[in-house]
mmCIF file of C-alpha atoms and ligand atoms in Angstrom:
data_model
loop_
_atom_site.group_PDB
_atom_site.id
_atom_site.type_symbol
_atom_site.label_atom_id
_atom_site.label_comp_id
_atom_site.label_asym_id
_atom_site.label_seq_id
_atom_site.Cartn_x
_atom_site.Cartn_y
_atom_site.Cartn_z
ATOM 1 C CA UNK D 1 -6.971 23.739 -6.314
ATOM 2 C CA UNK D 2 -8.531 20.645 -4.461
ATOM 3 C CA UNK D 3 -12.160 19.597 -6.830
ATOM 4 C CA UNK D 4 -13.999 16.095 -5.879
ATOM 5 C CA UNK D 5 -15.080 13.802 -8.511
ATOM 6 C CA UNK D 6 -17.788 11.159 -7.189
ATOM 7 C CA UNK D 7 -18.357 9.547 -10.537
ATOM 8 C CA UNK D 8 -16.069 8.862 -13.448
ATOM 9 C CA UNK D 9 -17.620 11.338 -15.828
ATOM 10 C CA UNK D 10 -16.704 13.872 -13.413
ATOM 11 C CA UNK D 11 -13.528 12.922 -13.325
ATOM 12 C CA UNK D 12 -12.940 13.117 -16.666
ATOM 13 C CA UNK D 13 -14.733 16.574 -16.871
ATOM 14 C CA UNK D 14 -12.321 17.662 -14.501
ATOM 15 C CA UNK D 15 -9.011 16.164 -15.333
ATOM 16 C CA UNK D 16 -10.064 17.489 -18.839
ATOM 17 C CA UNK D 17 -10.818 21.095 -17.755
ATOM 18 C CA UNK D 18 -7.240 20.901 -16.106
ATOM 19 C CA UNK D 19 -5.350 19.564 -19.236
ATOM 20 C CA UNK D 20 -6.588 22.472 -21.033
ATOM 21 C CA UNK D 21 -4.949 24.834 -18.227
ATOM 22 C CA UNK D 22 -1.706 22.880 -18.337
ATOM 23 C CA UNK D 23 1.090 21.699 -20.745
ATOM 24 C CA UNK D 24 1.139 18.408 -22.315
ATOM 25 C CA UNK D 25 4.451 17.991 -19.979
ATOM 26 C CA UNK D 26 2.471 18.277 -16.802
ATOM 27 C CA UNK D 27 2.871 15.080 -14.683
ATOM 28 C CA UNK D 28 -0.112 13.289 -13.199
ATOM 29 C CA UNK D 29 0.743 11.419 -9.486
ATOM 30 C CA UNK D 30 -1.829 9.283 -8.372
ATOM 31 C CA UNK D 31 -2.335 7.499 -5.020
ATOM 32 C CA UNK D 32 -5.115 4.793 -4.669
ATOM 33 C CA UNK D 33 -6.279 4.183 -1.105
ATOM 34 C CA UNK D 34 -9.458 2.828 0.820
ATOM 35 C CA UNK D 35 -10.034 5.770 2.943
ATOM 36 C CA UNK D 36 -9.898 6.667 6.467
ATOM 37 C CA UNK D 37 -6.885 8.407 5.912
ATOM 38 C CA UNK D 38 -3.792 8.621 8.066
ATOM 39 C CA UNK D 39 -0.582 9.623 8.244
ATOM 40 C CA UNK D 40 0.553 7.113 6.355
ATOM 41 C CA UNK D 41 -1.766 7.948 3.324
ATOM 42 C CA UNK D 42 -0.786 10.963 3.986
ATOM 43 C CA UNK D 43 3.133 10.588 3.478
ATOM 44 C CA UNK D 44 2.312 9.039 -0.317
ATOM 45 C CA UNK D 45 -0.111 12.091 -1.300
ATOM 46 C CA UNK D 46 2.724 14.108 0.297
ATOM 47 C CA UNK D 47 5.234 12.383 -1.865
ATOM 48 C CA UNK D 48 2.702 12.664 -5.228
ATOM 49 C CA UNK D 49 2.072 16.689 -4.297
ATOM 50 C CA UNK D 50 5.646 17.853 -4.486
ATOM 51 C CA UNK D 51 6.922 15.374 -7.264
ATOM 52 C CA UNK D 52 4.202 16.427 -9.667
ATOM 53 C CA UNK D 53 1.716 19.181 -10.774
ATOM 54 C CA UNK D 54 -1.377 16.905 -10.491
ATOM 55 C CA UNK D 55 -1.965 14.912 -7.671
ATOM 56 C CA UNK D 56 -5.193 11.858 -7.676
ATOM 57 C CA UNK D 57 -6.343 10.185 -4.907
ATOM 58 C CA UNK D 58 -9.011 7.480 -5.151
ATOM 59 C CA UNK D 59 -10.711 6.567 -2.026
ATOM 60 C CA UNK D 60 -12.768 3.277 -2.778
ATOM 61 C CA UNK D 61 -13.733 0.828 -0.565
ATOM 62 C CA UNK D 62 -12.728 -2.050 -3.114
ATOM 63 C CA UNK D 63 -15.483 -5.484 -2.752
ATOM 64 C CA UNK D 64 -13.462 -7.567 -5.206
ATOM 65 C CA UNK D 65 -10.286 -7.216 -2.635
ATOM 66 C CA UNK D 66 -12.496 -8.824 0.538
ATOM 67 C CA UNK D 67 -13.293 -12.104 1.034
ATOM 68 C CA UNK D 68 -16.923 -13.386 2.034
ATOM 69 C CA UNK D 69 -15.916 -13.309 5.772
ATOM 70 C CA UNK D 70 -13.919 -10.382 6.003
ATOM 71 C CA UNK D 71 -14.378 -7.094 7.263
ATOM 72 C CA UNK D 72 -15.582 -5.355 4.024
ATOM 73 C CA UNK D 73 -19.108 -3.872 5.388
ATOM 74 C CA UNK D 74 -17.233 -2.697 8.391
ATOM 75 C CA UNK D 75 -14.548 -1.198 7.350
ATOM 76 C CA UNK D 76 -14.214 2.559 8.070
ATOM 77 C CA UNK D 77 -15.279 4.823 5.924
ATOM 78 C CA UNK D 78 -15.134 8.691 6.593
ATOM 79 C CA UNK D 79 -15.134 10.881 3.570
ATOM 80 C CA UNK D 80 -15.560 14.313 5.258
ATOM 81 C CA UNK D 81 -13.039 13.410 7.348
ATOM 82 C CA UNK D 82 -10.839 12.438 4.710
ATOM 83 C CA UNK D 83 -11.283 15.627 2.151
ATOM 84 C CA UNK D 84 -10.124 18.092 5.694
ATOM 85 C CA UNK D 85 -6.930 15.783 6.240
ATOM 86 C CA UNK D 86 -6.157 15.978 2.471
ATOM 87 C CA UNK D 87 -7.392 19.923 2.091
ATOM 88 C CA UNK D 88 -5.397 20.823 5.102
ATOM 89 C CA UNK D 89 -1.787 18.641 3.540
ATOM 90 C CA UNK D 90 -2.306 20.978 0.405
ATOM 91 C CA UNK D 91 -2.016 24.150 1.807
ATOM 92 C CA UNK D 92 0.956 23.087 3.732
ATOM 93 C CA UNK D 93 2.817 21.845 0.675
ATOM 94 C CA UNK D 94 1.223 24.662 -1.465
ATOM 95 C CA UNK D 95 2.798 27.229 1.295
ATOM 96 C CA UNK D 96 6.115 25.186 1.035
ATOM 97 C CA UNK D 97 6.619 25.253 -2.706
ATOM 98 C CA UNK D 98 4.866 28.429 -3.203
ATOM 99 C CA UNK D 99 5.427 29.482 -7.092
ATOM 100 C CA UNK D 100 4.354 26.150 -8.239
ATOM 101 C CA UNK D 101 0.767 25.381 -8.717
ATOM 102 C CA UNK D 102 -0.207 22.619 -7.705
ATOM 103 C CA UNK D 103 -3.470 20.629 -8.064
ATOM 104 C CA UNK D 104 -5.907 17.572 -6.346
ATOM 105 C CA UNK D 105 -8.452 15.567 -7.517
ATOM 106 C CA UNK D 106 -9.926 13.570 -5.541
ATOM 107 C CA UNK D 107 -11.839 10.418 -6.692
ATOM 108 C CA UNK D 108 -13.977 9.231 -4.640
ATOM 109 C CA UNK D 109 -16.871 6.661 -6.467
ATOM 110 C CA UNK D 110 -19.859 6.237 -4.721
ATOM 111 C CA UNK D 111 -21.258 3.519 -6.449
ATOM 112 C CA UNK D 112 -19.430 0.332 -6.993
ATOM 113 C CA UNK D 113 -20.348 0.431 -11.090
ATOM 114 C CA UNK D 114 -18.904 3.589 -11.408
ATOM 115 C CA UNK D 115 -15.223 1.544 -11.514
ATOM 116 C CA UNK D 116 -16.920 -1.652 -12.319
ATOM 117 C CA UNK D 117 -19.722 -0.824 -15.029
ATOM 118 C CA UNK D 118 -23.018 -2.914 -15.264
ATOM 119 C CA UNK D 119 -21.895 -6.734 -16.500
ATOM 120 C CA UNK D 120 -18.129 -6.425 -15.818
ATOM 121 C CA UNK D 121 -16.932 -9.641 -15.781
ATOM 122 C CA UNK D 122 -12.661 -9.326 -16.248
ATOM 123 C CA UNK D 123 -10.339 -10.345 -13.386
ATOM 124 C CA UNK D 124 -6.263 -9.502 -13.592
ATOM 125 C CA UNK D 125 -4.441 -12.281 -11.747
ATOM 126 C CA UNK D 126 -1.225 -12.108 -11.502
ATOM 127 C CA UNK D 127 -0.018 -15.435 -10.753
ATOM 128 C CA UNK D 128 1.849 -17.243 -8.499
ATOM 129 C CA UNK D 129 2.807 -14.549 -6.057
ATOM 130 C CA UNK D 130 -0.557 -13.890 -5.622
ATOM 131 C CA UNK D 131 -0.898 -17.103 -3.873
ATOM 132 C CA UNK D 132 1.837 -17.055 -0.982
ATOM 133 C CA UNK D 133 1.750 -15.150 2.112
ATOM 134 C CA UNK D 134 -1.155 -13.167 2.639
ATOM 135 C CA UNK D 135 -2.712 -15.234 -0.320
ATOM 136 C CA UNK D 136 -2.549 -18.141 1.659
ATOM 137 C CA UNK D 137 -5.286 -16.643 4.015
ATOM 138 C CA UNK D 138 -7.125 -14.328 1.000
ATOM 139 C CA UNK D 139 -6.475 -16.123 -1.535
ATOM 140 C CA UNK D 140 -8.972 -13.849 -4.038
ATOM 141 C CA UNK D 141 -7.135 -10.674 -2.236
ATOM 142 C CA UNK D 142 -4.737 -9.520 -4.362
ATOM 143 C CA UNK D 143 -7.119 -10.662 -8.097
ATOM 144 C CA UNK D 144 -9.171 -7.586 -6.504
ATOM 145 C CA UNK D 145 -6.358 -5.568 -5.531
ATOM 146 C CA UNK D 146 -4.988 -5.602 -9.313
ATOM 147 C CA UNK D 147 -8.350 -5.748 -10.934
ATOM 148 C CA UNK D 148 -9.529 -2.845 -9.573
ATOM 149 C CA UNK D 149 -5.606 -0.550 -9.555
ATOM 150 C CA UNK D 150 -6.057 -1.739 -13.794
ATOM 151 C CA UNK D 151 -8.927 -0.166 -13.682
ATOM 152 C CA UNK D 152 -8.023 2.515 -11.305
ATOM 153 C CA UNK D 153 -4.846 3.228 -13.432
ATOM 154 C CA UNK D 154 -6.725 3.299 -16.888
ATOM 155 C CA UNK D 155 -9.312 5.891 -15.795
ATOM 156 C CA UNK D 156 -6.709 8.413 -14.110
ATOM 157 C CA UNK D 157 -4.352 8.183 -17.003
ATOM 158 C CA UNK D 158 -1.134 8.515 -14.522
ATOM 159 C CA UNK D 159 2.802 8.822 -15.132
ATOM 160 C CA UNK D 160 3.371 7.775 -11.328
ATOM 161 C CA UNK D 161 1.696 5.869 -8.856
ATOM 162 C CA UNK D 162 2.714 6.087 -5.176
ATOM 163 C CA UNK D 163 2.490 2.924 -2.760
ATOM 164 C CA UNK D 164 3.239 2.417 0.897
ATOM 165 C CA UNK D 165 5.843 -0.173 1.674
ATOM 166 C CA UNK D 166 3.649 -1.702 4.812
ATOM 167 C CA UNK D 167 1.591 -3.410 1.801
ATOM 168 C CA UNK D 168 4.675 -5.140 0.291
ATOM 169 C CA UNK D 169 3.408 -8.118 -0.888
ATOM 170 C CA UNK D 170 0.702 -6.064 -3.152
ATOM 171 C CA UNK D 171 3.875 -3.744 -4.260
ATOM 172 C CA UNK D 172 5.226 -6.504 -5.728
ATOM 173 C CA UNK D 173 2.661 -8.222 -7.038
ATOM 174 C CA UNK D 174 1.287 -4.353 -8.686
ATOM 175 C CA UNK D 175 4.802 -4.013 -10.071
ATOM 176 C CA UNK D 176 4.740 -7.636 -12.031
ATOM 177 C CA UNK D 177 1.108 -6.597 -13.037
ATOM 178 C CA UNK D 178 3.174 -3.197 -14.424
ATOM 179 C CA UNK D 179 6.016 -5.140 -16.195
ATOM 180 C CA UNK D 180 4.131 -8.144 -17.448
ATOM 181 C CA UNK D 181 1.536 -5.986 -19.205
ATOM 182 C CA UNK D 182 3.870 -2.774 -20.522
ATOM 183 C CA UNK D 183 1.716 -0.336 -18.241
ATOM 184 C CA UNK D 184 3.102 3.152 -18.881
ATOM 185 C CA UNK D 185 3.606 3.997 -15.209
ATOM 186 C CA UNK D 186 5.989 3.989 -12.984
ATOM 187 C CA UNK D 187 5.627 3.159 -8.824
ATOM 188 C CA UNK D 188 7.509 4.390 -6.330
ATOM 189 C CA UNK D 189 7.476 3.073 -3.038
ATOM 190 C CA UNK D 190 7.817 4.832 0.471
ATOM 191 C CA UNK D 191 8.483 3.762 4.015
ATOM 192 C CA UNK D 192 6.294 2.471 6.713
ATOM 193 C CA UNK D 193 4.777 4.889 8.783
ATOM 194 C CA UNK D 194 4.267 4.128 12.615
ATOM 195 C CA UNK D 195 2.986 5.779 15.681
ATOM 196 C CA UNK D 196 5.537 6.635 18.482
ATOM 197 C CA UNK D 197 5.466 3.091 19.763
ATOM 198 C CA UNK D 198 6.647 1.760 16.543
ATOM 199 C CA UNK D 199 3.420 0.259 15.685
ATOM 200 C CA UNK D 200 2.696 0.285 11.443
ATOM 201 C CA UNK D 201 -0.037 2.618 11.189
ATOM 202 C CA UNK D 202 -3.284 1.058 9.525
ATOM 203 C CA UNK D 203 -7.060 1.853 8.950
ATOM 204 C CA UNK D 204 -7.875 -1.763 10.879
ATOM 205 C CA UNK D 205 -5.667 -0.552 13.953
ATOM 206 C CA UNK D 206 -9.044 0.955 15.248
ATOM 207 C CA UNK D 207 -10.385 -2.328 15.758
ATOM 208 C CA UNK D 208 -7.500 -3.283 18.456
ATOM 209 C CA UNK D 209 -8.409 -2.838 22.377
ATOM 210 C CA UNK D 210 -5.284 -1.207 24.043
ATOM 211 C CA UNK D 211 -4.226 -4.272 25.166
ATOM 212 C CA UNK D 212 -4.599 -5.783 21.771
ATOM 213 C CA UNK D 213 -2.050 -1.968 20.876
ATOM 214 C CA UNK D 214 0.633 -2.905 23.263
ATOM 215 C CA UNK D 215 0.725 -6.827 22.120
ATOM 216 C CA UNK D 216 0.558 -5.772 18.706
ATOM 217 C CA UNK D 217 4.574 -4.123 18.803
ATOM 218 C CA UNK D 218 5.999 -7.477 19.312
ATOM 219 C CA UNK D 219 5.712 -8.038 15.543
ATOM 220 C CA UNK D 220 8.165 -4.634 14.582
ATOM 221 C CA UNK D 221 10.616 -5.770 17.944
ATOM 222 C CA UNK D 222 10.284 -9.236 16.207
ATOM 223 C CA UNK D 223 11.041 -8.456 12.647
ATOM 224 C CA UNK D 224 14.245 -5.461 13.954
ATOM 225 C CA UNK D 225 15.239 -8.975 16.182
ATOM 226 C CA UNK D 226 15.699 -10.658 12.939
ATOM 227 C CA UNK D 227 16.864 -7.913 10.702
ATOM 228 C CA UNK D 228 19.530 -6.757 13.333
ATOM 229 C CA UNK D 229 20.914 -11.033 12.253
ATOM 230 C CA UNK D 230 21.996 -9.007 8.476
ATOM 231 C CA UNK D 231 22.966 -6.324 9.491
ATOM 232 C CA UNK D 232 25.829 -8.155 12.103
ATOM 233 C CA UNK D 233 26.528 -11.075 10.409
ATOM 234 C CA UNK D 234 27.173 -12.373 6.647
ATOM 235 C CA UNK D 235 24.029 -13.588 4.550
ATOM 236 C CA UNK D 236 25.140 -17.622 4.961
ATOM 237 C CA UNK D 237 25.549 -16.676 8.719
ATOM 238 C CA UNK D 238 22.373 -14.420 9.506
ATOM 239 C CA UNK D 239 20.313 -17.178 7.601
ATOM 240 C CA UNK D 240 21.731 -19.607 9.586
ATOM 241 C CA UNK D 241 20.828 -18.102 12.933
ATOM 242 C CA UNK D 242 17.352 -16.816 11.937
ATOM 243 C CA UNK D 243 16.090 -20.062 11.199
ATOM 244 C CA UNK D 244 15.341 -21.674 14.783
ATOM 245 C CA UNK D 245 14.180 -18.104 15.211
ATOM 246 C CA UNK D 246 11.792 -18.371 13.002
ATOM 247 C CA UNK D 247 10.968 -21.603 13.780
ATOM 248 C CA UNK D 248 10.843 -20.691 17.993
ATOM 249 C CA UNK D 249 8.360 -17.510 17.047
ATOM 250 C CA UNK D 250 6.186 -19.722 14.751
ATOM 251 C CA UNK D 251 5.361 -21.458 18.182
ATOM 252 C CA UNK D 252 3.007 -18.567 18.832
ATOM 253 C CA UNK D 253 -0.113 -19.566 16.591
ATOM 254 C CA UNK D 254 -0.718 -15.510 16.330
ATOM 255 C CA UNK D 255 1.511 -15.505 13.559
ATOM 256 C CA UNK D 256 -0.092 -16.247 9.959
ATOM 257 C CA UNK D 257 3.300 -16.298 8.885
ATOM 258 C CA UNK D 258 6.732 -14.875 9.423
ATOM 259 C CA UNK D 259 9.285 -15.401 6.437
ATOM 260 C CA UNK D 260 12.903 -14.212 5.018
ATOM 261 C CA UNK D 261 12.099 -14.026 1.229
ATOM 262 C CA UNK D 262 13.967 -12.490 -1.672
ATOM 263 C CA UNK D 263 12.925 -8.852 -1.959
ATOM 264 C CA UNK D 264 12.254 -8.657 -5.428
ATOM 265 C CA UNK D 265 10.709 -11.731 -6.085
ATOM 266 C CA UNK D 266 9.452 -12.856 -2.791
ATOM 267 C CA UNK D 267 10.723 -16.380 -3.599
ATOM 268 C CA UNK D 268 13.512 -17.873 -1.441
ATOM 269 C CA UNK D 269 16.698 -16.617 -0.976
ATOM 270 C CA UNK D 270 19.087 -17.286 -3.584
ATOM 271 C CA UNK D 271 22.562 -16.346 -4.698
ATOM 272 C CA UNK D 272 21.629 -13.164 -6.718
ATOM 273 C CA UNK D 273 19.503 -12.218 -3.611
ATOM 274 C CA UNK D 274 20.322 -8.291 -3.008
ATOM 275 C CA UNK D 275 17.085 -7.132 -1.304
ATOM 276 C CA UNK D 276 16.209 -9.111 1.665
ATOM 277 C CA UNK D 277 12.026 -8.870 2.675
ATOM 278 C CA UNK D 278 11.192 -10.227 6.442
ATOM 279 C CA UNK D 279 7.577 -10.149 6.419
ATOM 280 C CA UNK D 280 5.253 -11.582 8.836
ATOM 281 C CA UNK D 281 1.333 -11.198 10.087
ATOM 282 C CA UNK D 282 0.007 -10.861 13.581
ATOM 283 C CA UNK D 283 -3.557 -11.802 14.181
ATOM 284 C CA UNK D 284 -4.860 -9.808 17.637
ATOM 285 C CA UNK D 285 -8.289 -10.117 18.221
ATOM 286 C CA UNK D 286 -9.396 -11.456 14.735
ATOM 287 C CA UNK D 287 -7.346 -8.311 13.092
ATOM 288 C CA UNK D 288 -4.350 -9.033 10.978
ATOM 289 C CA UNK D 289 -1.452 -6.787 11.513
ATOM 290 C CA UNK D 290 1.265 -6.886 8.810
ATOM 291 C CA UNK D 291 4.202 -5.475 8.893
ATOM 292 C CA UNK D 292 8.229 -5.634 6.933
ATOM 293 C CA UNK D 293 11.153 -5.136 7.102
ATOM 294 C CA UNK D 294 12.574 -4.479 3.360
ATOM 295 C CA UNK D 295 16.596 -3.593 3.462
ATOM 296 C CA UNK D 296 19.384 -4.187 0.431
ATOM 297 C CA UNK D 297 22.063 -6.649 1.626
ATOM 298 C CA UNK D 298 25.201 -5.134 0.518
ATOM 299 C CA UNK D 299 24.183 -1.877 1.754
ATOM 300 C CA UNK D 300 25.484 -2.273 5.239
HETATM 301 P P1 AMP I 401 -5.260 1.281 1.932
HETATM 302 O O1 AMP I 401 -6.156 2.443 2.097
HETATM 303 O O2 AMP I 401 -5.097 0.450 3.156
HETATM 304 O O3 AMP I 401 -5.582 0.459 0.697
HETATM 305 O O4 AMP I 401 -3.811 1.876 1.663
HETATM 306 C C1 AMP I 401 -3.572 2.784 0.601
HETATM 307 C C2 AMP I 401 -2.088 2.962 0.442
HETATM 308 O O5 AMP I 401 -1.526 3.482 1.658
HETATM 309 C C3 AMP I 401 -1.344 1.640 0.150
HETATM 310 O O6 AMP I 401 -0.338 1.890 -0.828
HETATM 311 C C4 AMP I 401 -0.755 1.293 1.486
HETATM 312 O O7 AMP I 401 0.407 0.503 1.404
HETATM 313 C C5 AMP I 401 -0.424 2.681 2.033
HETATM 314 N N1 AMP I 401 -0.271 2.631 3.495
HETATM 315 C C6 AMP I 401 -1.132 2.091 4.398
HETATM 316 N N2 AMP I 401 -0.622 2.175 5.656
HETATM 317 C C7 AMP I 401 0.589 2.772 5.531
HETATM 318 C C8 AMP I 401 1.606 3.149 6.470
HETATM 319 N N3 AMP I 401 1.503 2.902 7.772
HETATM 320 N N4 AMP I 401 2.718 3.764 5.988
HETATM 321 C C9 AMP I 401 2.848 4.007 4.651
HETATM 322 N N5 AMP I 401 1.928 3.677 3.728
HETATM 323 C C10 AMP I 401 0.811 3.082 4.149
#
């Protein structure tokens, strides 16, 4: 069953309705997102549907995650659009795992008070991490991004939250929000999904001419170019060669920023480093790409 909740109360009437229908064992999946869904939304409702036997997805336009200049009254927002792509995903996974009843709410807030009542005033900030990479250029992004998933997460009541991988920097910083404040959830993390071309799939890719499309896969070639350094060479070696890589690509004032960080903790590499992040930004146009490359080091 697929119901739509446009205000909290309604969510609650409804998640209630389907506790009362289920055991207190059923798990709750939730998936926050900003709408204008794609495949890549897509793959982490996907992921929610078939791991548990209610599914959530918010679709919220956040305010507290843009900055004054940014591209928050633009940004795309297609609702009716959204509820077919996520209607038409159910019945193929409800055909798949037939048996197995599955459910969807979808929150969708029309009103910005309805997740941030009349007078609200608190901000979760994270720290440090907030403030590096992307937080350079936002640096308010990511106290939105975790003030509004705290709030997100307390009204849907979840066991697991699903994230994409193309946001890394916000995985990591939602997982230290997690573990520093004991939230009884768990994240789980899924690949990068990209058109045929390679190209990360994102809501702002409409806003790139076809010109802007084909300039834009020199960040994935970019980021293999460096990863392909770990995967032939020894971590003293690879880090030795990437660096006047870095520093020739850097040239190219399109790049925010292109770095080889610690995976986990997205500070520098170290000698307990295991997980190796190359994560850069593209701006085209006024649009900033990101993409990653995430990969374990021993693995290979
Ligand atoms: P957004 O609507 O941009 O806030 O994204 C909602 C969720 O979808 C976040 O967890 C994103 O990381 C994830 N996401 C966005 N683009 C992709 C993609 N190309 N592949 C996988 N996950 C994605």
């Amino acid at each position: 069953m697929i119901e739509i909740a446009y205000t909290r109360n309604e969510f609650f009437e409804l998640k209630k309705k389907w506790q009362e229908k289920n055991s207190p064992q059923s798990q709750i999946g939730f998936v926050p997102t900003m709408g204008n869904l794609h495949e890549g939304h897509l793959s982490l409702l996907e992921k929610s549907l078939t791991e548990n036997d209610l599914s959530v997805m918010s679709i919220f336009v956040n305010p507290k995650q843009f900055g004054p200049n940014e591209d928050f009254t633009k940004y795309p927002r297609t609702l009716d659009e959204d509820i077919s792509k996520i209607t038409r995903l159910f019945f193929e996974v409800s055909n798949r795992q037939s048996g197995k009843e599955k459910s969807i709410i979808v929150f969708a807030p029309q009103t910005d008070s309805e997740i941030y009542p009349e007078g609200f005033s608190t901000t979760i900030s994270v720290g440090p991490v907030t403030q590096i990479l992307c937080g350079k250029y936002r640096p308010t992004h990511f106290d939105g991004v975790t003030t509004v998933v705290y709030c997100l997460f307390k009204i849907v009541g979840a066991h697991n939250a699903y994230f994409g991988q193309k946001d890394y920097q916000q995985c990591v910083v939602l997982q230290k929000m997690i573990n520093d404040l004991s939230l009884e959830i768990k994240m789980h993390i899924f690949p990068i999904i990209r058109n045929s071309e390679g190209l990360a799939l994102s809501s702002r890719n409409q806003y790139l001419s076809e010109s802007d499309k084909k300039d834009a896969l020199f960040l994935h070639r970019t980021l293999t170019g460096l990863k392909h350094q770990f995967e032939e060479h020894n971590l003293e070696i690879a880090m030795k060669l990437t660096s006047p890589m870095l520093e020739e690509y850097l040239k190219d004032s399109r790049f925010d920023y292109l770095e080889i960080l610690d995976g986990n903790t997205l500070s520098p590499i170290n000698e307990r480093t295991q997980k190796i992040a190359i994560l850069g930004v593209l701006r085209l146009s006024g649009t900033r790409l990101l993409d990653n490359e995430v990969f374990d080091l021993y693995a290979r």
